[in-house]
Coordinates of C-alpha atoms in Angstrom, one line a residue:
X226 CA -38.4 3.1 23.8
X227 CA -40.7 3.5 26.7
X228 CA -43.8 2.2 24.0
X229 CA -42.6 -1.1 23.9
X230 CA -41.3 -3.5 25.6
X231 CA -38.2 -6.1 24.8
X232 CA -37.8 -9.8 26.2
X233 CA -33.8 -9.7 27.0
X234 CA -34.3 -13.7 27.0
X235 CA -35.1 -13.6 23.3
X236 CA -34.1 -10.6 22.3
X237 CA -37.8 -10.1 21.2
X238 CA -39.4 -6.9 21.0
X239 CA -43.3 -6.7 21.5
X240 CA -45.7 -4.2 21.6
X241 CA -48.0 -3.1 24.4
X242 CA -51.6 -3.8 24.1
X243 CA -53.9 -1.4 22.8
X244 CA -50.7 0.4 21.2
X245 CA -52.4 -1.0 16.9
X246 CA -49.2 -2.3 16.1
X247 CA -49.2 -3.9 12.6
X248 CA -46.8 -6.4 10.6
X249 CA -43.3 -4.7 11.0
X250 CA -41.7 -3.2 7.6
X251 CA -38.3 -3.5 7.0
X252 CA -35.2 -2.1 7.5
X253 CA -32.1 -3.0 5.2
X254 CA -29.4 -4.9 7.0
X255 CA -25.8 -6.2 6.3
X256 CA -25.1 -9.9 5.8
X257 CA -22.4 -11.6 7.2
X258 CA -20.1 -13.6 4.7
X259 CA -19.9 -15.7 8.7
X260 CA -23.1 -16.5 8.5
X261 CA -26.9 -17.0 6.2
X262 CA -27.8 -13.6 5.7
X263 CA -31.6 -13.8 7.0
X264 CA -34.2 -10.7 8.3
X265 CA -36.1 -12.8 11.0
X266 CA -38.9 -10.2 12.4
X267 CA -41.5 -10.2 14.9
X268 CA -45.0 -12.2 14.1
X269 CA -47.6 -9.9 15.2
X270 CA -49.9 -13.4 15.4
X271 CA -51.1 -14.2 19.3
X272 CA -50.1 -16.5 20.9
X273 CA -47.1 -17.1 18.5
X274 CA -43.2 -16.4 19.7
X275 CA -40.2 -16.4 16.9
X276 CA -37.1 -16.3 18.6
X277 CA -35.7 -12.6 17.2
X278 CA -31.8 -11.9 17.3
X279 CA -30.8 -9.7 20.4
X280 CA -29.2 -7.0 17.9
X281 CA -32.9 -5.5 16.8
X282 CA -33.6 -1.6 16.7
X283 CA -37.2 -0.7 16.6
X284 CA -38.0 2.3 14.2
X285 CA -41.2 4.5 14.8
X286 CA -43.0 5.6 11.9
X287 CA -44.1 9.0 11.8
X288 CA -48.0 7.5 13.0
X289 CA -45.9 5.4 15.7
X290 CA -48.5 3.0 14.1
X291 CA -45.6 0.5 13.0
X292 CA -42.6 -1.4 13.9
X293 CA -39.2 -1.4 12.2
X294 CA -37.1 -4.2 12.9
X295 CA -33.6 -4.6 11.8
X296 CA -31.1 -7.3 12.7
X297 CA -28.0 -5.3 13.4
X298 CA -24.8 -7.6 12.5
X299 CA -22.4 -6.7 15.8
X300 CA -19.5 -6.9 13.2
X301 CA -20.8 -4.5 11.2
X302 CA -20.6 -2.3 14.1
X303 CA -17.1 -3.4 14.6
X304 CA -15.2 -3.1 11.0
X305 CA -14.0 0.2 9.1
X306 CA -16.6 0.2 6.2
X307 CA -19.4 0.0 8.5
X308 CA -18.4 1.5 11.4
X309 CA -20.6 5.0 11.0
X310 CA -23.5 4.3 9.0
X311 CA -24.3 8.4 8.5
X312 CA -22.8 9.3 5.3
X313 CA -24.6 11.7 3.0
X314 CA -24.4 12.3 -1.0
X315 CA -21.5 14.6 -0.5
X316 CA -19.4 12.1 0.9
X317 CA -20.8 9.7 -1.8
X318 CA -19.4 11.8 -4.1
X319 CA -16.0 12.8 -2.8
X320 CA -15.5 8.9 -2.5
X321 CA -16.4 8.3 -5.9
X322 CA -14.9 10.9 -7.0
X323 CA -11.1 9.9 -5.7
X324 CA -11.6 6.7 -6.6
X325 CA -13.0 7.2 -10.1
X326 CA -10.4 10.0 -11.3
X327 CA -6.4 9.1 -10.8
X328 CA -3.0 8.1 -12.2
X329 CA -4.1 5.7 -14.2
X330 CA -5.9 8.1 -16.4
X331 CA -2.6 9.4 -17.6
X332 CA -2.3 6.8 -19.6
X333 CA -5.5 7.0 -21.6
X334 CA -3.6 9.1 -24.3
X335 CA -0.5 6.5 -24.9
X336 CA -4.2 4.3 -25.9
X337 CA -4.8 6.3 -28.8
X338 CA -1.3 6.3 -29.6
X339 CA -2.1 2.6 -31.1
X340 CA -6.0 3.2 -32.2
X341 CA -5.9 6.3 -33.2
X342 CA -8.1 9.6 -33.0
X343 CA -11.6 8.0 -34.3
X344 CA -11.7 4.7 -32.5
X345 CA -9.6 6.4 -29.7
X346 CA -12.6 8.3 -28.9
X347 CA -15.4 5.9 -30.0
X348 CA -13.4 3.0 -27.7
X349 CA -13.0 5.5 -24.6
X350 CA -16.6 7.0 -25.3
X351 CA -18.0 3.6 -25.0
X352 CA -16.6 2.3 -22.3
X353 CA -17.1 5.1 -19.8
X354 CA -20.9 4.5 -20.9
X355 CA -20.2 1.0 -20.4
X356 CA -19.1 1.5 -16.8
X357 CA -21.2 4.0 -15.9
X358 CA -24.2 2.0 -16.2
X359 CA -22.9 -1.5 -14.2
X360 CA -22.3 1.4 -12.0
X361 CA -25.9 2.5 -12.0
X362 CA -26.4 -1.4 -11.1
X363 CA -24.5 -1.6 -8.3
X364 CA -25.9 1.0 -6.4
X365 CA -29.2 -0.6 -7.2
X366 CA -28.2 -4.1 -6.2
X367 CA -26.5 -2.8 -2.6
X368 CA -30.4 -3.4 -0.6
X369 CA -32.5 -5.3 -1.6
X370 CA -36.2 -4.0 -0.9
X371 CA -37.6 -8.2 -1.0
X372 CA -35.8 -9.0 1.8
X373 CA -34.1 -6.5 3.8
X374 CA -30.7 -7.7 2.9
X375 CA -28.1 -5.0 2.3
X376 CA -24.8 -6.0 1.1
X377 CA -21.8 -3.7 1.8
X378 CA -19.1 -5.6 0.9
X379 CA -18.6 -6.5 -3.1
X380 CA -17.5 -10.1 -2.4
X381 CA -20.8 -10.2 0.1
X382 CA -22.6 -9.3 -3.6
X383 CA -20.1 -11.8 -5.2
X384 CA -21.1 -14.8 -2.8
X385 CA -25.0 -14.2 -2.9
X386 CA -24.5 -14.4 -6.8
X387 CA -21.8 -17.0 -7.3
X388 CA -22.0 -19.1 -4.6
X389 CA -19.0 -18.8 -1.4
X390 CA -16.5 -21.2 -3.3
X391 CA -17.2 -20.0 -6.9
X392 CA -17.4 -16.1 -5.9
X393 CA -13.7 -16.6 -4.1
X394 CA -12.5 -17.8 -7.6
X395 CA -13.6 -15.3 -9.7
X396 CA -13.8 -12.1 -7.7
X397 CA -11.1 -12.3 -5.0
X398 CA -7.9 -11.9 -6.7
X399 CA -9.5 -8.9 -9.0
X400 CA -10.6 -7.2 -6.0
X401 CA -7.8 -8.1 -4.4
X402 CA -5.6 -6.5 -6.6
X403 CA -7.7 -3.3 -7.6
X404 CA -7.4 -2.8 -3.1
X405 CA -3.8 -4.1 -2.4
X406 CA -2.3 -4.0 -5.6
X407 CA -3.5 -0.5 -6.5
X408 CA -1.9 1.0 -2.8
X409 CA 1.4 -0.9 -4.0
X410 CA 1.3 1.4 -7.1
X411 CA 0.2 4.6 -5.6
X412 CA 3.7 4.1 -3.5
X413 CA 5.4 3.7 -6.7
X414 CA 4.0 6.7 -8.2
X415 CA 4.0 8.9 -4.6
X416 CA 7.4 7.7 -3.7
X417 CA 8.8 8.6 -7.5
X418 CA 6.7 11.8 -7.7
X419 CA 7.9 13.1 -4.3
X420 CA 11.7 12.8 -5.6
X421 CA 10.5 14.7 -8.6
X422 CA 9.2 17.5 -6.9
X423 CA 12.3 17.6 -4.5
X424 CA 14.0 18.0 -7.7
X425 CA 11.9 20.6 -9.6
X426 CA 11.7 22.9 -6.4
X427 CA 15.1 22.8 -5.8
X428 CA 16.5 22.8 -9.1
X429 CA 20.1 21.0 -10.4
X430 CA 22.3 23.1 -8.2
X431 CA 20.3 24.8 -4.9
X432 CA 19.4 23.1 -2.1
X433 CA 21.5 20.7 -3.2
X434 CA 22.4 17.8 0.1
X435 CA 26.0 15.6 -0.7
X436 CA 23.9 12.4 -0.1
X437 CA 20.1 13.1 -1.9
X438 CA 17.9 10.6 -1.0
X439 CA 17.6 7.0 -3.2
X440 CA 14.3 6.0 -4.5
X441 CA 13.8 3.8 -2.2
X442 CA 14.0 6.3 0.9
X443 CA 11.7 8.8 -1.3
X444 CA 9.0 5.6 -1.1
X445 CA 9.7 5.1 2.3
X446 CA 8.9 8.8 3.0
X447 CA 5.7 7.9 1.2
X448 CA 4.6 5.2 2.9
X449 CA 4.9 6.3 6.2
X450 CA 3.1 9.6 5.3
X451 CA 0.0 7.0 4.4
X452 CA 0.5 5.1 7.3
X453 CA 0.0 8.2 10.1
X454 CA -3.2 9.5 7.1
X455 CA -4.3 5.1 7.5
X456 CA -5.2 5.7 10.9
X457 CA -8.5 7.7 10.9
X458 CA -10.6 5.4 12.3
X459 CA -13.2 4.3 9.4
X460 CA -14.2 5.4 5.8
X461 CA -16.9 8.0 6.8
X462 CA -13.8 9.3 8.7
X463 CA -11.5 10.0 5.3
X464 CA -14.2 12.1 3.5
X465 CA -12.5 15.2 4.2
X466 CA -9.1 13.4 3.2
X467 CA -11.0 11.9 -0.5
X468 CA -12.5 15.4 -0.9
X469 CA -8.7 16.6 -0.8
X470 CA -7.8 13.4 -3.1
X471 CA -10.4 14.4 -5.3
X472 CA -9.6 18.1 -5.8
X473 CA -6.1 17.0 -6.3
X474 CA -6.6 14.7 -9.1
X475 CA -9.2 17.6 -10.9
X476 CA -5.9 19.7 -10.4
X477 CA -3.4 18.0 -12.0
X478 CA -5.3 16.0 -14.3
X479 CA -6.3 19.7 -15.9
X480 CA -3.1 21.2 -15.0
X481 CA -1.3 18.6 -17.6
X482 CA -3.5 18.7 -20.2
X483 CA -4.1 22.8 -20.0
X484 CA -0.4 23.2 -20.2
X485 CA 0.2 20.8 -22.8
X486 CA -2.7 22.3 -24.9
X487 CA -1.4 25.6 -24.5
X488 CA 2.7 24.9 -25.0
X489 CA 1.3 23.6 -28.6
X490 CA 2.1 20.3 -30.8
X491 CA 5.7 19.3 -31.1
X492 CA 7.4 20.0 -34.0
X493 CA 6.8 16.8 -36.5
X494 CA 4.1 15.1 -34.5
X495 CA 2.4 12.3 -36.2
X496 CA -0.7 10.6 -35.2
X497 CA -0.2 7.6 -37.6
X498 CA -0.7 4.4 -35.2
X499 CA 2.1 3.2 -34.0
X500 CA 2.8 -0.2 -35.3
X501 CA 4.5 -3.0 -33.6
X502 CA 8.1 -3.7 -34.2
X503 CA 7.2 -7.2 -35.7
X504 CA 4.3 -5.2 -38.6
X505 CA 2.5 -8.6 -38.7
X506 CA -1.0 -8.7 -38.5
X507 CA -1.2 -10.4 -35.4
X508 CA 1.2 -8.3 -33.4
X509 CA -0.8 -5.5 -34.5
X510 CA -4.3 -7.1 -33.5
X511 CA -2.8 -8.0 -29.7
X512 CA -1.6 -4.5 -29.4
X513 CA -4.7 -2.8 -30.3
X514 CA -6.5 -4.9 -27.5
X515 CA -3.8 -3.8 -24.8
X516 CA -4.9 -0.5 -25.5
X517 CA -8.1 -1.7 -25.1
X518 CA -6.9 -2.7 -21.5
X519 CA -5.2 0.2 -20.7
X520 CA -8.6 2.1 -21.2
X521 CA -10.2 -0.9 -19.0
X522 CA -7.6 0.1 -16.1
X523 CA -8.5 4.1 -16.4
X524 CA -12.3 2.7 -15.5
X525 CA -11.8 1.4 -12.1
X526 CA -13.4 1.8 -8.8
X527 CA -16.5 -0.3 -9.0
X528 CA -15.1 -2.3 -5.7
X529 CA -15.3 -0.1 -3.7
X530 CA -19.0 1.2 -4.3
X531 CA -20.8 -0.7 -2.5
X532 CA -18.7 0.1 0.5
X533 CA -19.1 3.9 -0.1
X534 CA -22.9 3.4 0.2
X535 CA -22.6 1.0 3.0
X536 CA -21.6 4.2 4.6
X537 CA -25.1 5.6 4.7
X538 CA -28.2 5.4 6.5
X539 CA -31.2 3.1 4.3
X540 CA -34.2 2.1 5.0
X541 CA -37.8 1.1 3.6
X542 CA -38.6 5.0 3.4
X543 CA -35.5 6.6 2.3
X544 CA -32.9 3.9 0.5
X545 CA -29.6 4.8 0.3
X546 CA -29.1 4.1 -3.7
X547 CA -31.1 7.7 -3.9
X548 CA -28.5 10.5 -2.2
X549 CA -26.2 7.5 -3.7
X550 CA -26.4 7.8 -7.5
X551 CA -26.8 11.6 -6.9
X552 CA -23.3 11.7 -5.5
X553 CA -22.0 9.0 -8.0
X554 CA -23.7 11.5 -10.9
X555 CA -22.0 14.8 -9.6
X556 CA -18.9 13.1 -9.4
X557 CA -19.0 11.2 -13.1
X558 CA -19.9 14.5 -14.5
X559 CA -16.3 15.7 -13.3
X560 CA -14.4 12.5 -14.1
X561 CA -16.0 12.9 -17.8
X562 CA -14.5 16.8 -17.8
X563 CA -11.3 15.3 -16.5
X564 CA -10.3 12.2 -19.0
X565 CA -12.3 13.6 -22.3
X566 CA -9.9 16.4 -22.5
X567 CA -6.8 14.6 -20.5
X568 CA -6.7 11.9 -23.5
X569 CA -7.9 13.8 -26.7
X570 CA -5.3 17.0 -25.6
X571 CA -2.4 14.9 -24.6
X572 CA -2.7 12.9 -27.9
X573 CA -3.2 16.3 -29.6
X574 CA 0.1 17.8 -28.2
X575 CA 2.2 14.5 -28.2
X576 CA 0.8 12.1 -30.8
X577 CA 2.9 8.6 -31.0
X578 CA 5.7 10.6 -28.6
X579 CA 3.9 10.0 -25.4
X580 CA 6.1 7.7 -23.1
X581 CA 4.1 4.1 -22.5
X582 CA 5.6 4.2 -19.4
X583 CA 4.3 6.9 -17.3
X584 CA 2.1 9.2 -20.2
X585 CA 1.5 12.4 -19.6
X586 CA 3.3 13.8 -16.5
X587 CA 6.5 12.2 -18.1
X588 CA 6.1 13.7 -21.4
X589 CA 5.4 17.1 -20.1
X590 CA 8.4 16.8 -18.3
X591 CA 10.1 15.4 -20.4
X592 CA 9.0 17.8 -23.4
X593 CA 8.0 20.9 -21.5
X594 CA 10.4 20.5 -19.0
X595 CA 12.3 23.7 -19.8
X596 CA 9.8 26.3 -21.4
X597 CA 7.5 25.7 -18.1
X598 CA 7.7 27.3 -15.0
X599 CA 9.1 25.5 -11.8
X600 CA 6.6 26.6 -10.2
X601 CA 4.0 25.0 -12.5
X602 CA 5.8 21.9 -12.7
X603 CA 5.9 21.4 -8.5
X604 CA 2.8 22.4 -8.0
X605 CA 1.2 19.5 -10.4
X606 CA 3.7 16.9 -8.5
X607 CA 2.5 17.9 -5.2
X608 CA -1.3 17.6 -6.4
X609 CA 0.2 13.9 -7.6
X610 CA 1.5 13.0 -4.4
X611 CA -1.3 14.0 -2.8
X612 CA -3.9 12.9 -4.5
X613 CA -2.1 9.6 -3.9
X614 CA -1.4 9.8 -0.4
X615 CA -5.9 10.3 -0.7
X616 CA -6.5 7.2 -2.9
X617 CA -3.9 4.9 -0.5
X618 CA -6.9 5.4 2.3
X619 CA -9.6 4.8 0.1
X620 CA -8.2 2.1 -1.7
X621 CA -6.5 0.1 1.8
X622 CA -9.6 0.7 3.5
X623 CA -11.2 -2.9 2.4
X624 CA -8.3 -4.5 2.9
X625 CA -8.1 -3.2 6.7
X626 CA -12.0 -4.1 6.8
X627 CA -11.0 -7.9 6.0
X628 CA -7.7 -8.1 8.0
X629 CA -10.2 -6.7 11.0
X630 CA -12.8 -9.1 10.1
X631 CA -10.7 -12.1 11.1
X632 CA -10.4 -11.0 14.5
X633 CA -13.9 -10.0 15.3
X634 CA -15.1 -13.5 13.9
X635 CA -12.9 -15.3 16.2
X636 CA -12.9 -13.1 19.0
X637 CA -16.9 -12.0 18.7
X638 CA -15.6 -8.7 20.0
X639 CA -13.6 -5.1 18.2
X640 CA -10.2 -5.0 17.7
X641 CA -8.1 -3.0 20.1
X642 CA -7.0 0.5 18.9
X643 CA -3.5 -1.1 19.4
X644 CA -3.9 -4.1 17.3
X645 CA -6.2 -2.1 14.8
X646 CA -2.9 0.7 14.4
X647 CA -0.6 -2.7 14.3
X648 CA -2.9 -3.8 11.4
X649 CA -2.4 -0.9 9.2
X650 CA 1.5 0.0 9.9
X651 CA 1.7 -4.0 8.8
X652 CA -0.1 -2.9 5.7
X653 CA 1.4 -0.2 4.7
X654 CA 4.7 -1.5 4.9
X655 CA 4.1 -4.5 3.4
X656 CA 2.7 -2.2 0.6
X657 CA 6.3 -0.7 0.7
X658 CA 8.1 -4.0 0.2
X659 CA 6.5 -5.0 -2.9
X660 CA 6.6 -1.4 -4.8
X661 CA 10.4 -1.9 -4.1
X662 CA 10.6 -5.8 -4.8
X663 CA 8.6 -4.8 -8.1
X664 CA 8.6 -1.6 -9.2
X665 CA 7.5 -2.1 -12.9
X666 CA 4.2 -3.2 -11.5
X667 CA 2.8 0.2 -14.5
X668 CA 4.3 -1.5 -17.0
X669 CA 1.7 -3.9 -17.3
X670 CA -1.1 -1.7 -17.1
X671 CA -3.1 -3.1 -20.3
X672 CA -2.5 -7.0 -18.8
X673 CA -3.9 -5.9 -15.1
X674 CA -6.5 -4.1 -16.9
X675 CA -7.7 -7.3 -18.6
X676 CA -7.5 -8.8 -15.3
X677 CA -9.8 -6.8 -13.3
X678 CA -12.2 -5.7 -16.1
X679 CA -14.9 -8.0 -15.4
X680 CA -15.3 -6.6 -11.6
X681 CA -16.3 -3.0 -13.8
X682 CA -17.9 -4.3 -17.1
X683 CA -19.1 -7.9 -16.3
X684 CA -20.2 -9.6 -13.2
X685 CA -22.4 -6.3 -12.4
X686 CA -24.7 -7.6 -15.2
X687 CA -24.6 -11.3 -14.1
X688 CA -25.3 -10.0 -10.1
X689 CA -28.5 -7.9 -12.0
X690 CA -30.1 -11.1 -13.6
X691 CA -29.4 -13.5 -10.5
X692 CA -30.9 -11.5 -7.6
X693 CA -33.5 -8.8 -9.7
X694 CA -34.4 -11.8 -12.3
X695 CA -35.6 -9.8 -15.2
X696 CA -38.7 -11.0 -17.4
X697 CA -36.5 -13.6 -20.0
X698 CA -35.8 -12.4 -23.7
X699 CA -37.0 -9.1 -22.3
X700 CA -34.7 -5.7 -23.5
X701 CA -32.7 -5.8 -19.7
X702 CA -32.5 -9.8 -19.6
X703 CA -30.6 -9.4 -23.5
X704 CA -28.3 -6.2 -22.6
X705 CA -27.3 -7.7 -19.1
X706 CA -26.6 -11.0 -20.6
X707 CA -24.4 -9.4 -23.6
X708 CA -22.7 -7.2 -21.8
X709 CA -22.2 -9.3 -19.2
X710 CA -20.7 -12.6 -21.6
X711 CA -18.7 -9.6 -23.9
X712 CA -17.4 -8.3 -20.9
X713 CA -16.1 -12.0 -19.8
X714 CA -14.9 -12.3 -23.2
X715 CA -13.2 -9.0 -23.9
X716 CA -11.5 -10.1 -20.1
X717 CA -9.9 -13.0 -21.6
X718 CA -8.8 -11.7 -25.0
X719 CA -6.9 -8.4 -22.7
X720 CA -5.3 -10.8 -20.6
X721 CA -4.0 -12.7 -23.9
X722 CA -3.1 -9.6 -25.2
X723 CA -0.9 -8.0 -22.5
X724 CA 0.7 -11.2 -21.7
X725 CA 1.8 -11.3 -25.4
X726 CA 2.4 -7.6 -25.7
X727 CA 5.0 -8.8 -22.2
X728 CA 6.4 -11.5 -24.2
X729 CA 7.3 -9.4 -27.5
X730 CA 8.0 -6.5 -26.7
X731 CA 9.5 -7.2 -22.7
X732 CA 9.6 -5.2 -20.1
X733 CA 12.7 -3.8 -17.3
X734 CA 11.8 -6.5 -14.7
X735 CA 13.8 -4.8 -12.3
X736 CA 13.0 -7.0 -8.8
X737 CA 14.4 -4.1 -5.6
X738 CA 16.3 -1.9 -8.4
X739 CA 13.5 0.6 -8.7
X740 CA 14.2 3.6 -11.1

């Protein structure tokens, strides 16, 4: 720093003369959703002053023969996501893989209970290619090399495509839900697990207590076992606890399907379709696209990539989408080795038997129940519970980057480790009060699926041909555009789907009696 000097009136940083500084490169930078997201740099003309933000860091190159600028946002340097800016590919990956691999696969086989084994696979095949490249464009859209812009929020990516009003419309509530609404399920499913592994473990008769604890008590146990994890400061801070989430869900995910595979098929298994209870054509039609959906929900995690690589260090020289698609191919690789087998081996060993409600862990306990060891059986519960316990960090941790965010914008200052710990505990426990006020949240798994399949499938594409602006009627303009319009439309024709697979069939809408 002693090489140059910097005007604290301005906030401008010049060079001394004599010292052959050239035009200053760039160095990627977060945009505000406060404010216009602009790079302003140092002119390098004589004689001519630009006014330069106070929050600049100057970079040496190698040579020392150039100036990096970068406008540091002071609430980036505030809020969880952004925090600690020296994440690595190894992080990337645990991230991605925690968030990418959970409960929801479980589900995947009760899909193919409806399309069966050829378009079971074909359907599943396509859409994890489907994801995996809107994936691809994510990471690629998070800086943008023109500008300096980095954006390390999805709505920030939302806005700079849709516009502010448009982008609240259409993106909030999906991300919304895939942040809140997924920690309200993960205390469902935590909160359930953890009174079925109190029950495997101990067994009918020992360790029995005269008053065993109500569902409800077993979620609040949960919840406040994610509350103390929720603390840890910011999301570079939970890699050790997504690496544990990620193991987990590898664990139990092959743990299910091993077992299954290797108890055998149940006696008189069929893997004729399942038809609906109406047999008319369209009853069948709307039930082949809410297993359409549920696939949609197994694919989710695309919100929160662009906060995973916001974790990392970028700039002109090394860009973070590099050790970032690394880490997002390392960890795809395993999700692929995970669901593949998960949903063609559960189908194998259940066929049309496999509960809708709850898939695979239910009907290996239900099924396998007795011919397994306890020991088996807890040890794939605990791997659930904590696995979920992982995900409810990962998942809450954009939700306690916007709660934050209100404060710093008003306050122009960090919140207080006392308000931040408020924030979270408020969170958590609100978290709590839905799961109980509506516990049948999984029962709609194909209609939330429809819901938030566009954040995955579809406005990736539309983000790629607004800000990169591909040559028109060239090979990427057509893909992004049909992707991005049959992603929009397959959205609408799920959402039709599970609302009138609801309607027909119905579901235990059970408000604060959970099961």
């Amino acid at each position: 720093m002693d090489d140059y000097a910097v005007e604290e009136s301005s906030g401008a940083i010049t060079a001394p003369e004599g010292s052959g500084a050239q035009t200053p490169q760039i160095v990627y930078n977060s945009p505000s959703l406060s404010r216009s997201p602009l790079l302003l740099l140092v002119s390098s003309t004589p004689g001519k002053r630009i006014r330069t933000p106070r929050f600049i860091t100057p970079l040496g190159s190698p040579l020392r023969k150039a100036i990096k600028l970068t406008k540091l946002d002071p609430e980036d340097a505030w809020l969880p996501i952004t925090e600690s800016r020296n994440g690595n590919a190894y992080y990337a990956a645990y991230h991605t893989l925690c968030s990418g691999i959970g409960i929801q696969a479980l589900i995947l086989p009760v899909s193919f209970t409806i399309l069966g084994w050829t378009w079971g696979i074909i359907c599943l095949s396509l859409a994890f290619i489907w994801q995996l490249y809107t994936l691809y464009l994510l990471v690629q859209l998070h800086e943008s090399p023109e500008d300096g812009i980095r954006y390390s929020r999805y709505m920030q990516l939302a806005a700079a495509t849709f516009g502010e009003k448009l982008s609240k419309f259409l993106a909030a509530f999906p991300i919304m839900y895939l942040s809140a609404g997924t920690c309200v399920a993960l205390i469902v499913i935590g909160g359930s697990t953890s009174r079925m592994f109190y029950q495997t473990v101990c067994g009918p008769t020992s360790c029995s207590s005269p008053q065993p604890l109500t569902t409800v008590q077993w979620y609040l146990v949960f919840t406040c076992a994610a509350v103390l994890l929720s603390q840890l400061p910011n999301l570079n801070s939970i890699a050790g606890v997504s690496l544990i989430g990620a193991l987990t869900a590898v664990g139990y995910c092959t743990g299910i399907w091993t077992v299954s595979v290797a108890e055998g098929r149940l006696p008189n298994v069929s893997y004729n379709p399942v038809r609906s209870v109406t047999h008319d054509d369209i009853s069948r039609i709307f039930d082949v696209f809410n297993a359409l959906g549920m696939i949609a929900f197994a694919f989710r995690g695309h919100n929160l990539i662009l906060e995973i690589q916001a974790t990392m260090p970028s700039s002109e020289k090394h860009p973070s989408n590099i050790p970032m698609w690394r880490g997002v191919k390392v960890a795809y690789s395993v999700v692929a080795m995970c669901l593949f087998p998960l949903a063609i081996g559960g189908y194998w060993a259940y066929g049309y038997m496999i509960p809708a409600n709850g898939g695979m862990l239910t009907a290996l306990i239900a099924f396998r129940g007795q011919d397994v060891a306890r020991w088996v059986l807890g040890l794939i519960s605990l791997f659930v519970i904590i696995n979920a316990v992982s995900s409810f960090q990962l998942y809450g941790m954009p939700m306690f980057d916007e709660i934050e965010s209100i404060y710093t914008r008003r306050f122009k200052k960090p919140c207080p480790w006392w308000l931040r710990s408020t924030i979270r505990a408020l969170f958590g426990y609100g978290c709590f009060f839905l799961a109980v006020a509506i516990p049948f949240l999984g029962s709609v798994a194909g209609l939330i699926g429809g819901i938030a399949l566009p954040v995955t499938l579809a406005y990736p594409c539309f983000m790629w041909l607004k800000i990169k602006k591909p040559k028109v009627y060239s090979p990427t303009w057509w893909l992004n555009w049909g992707l991005g319009i049959s992603g929009m439309g397959l959205s609408a024709i799920l959402v039709a789907a599970g609302v009138y697979v609801v309607i027909n069939t119905g579901i235990q809408v059970s408000f604060f009696k959970p099961q």
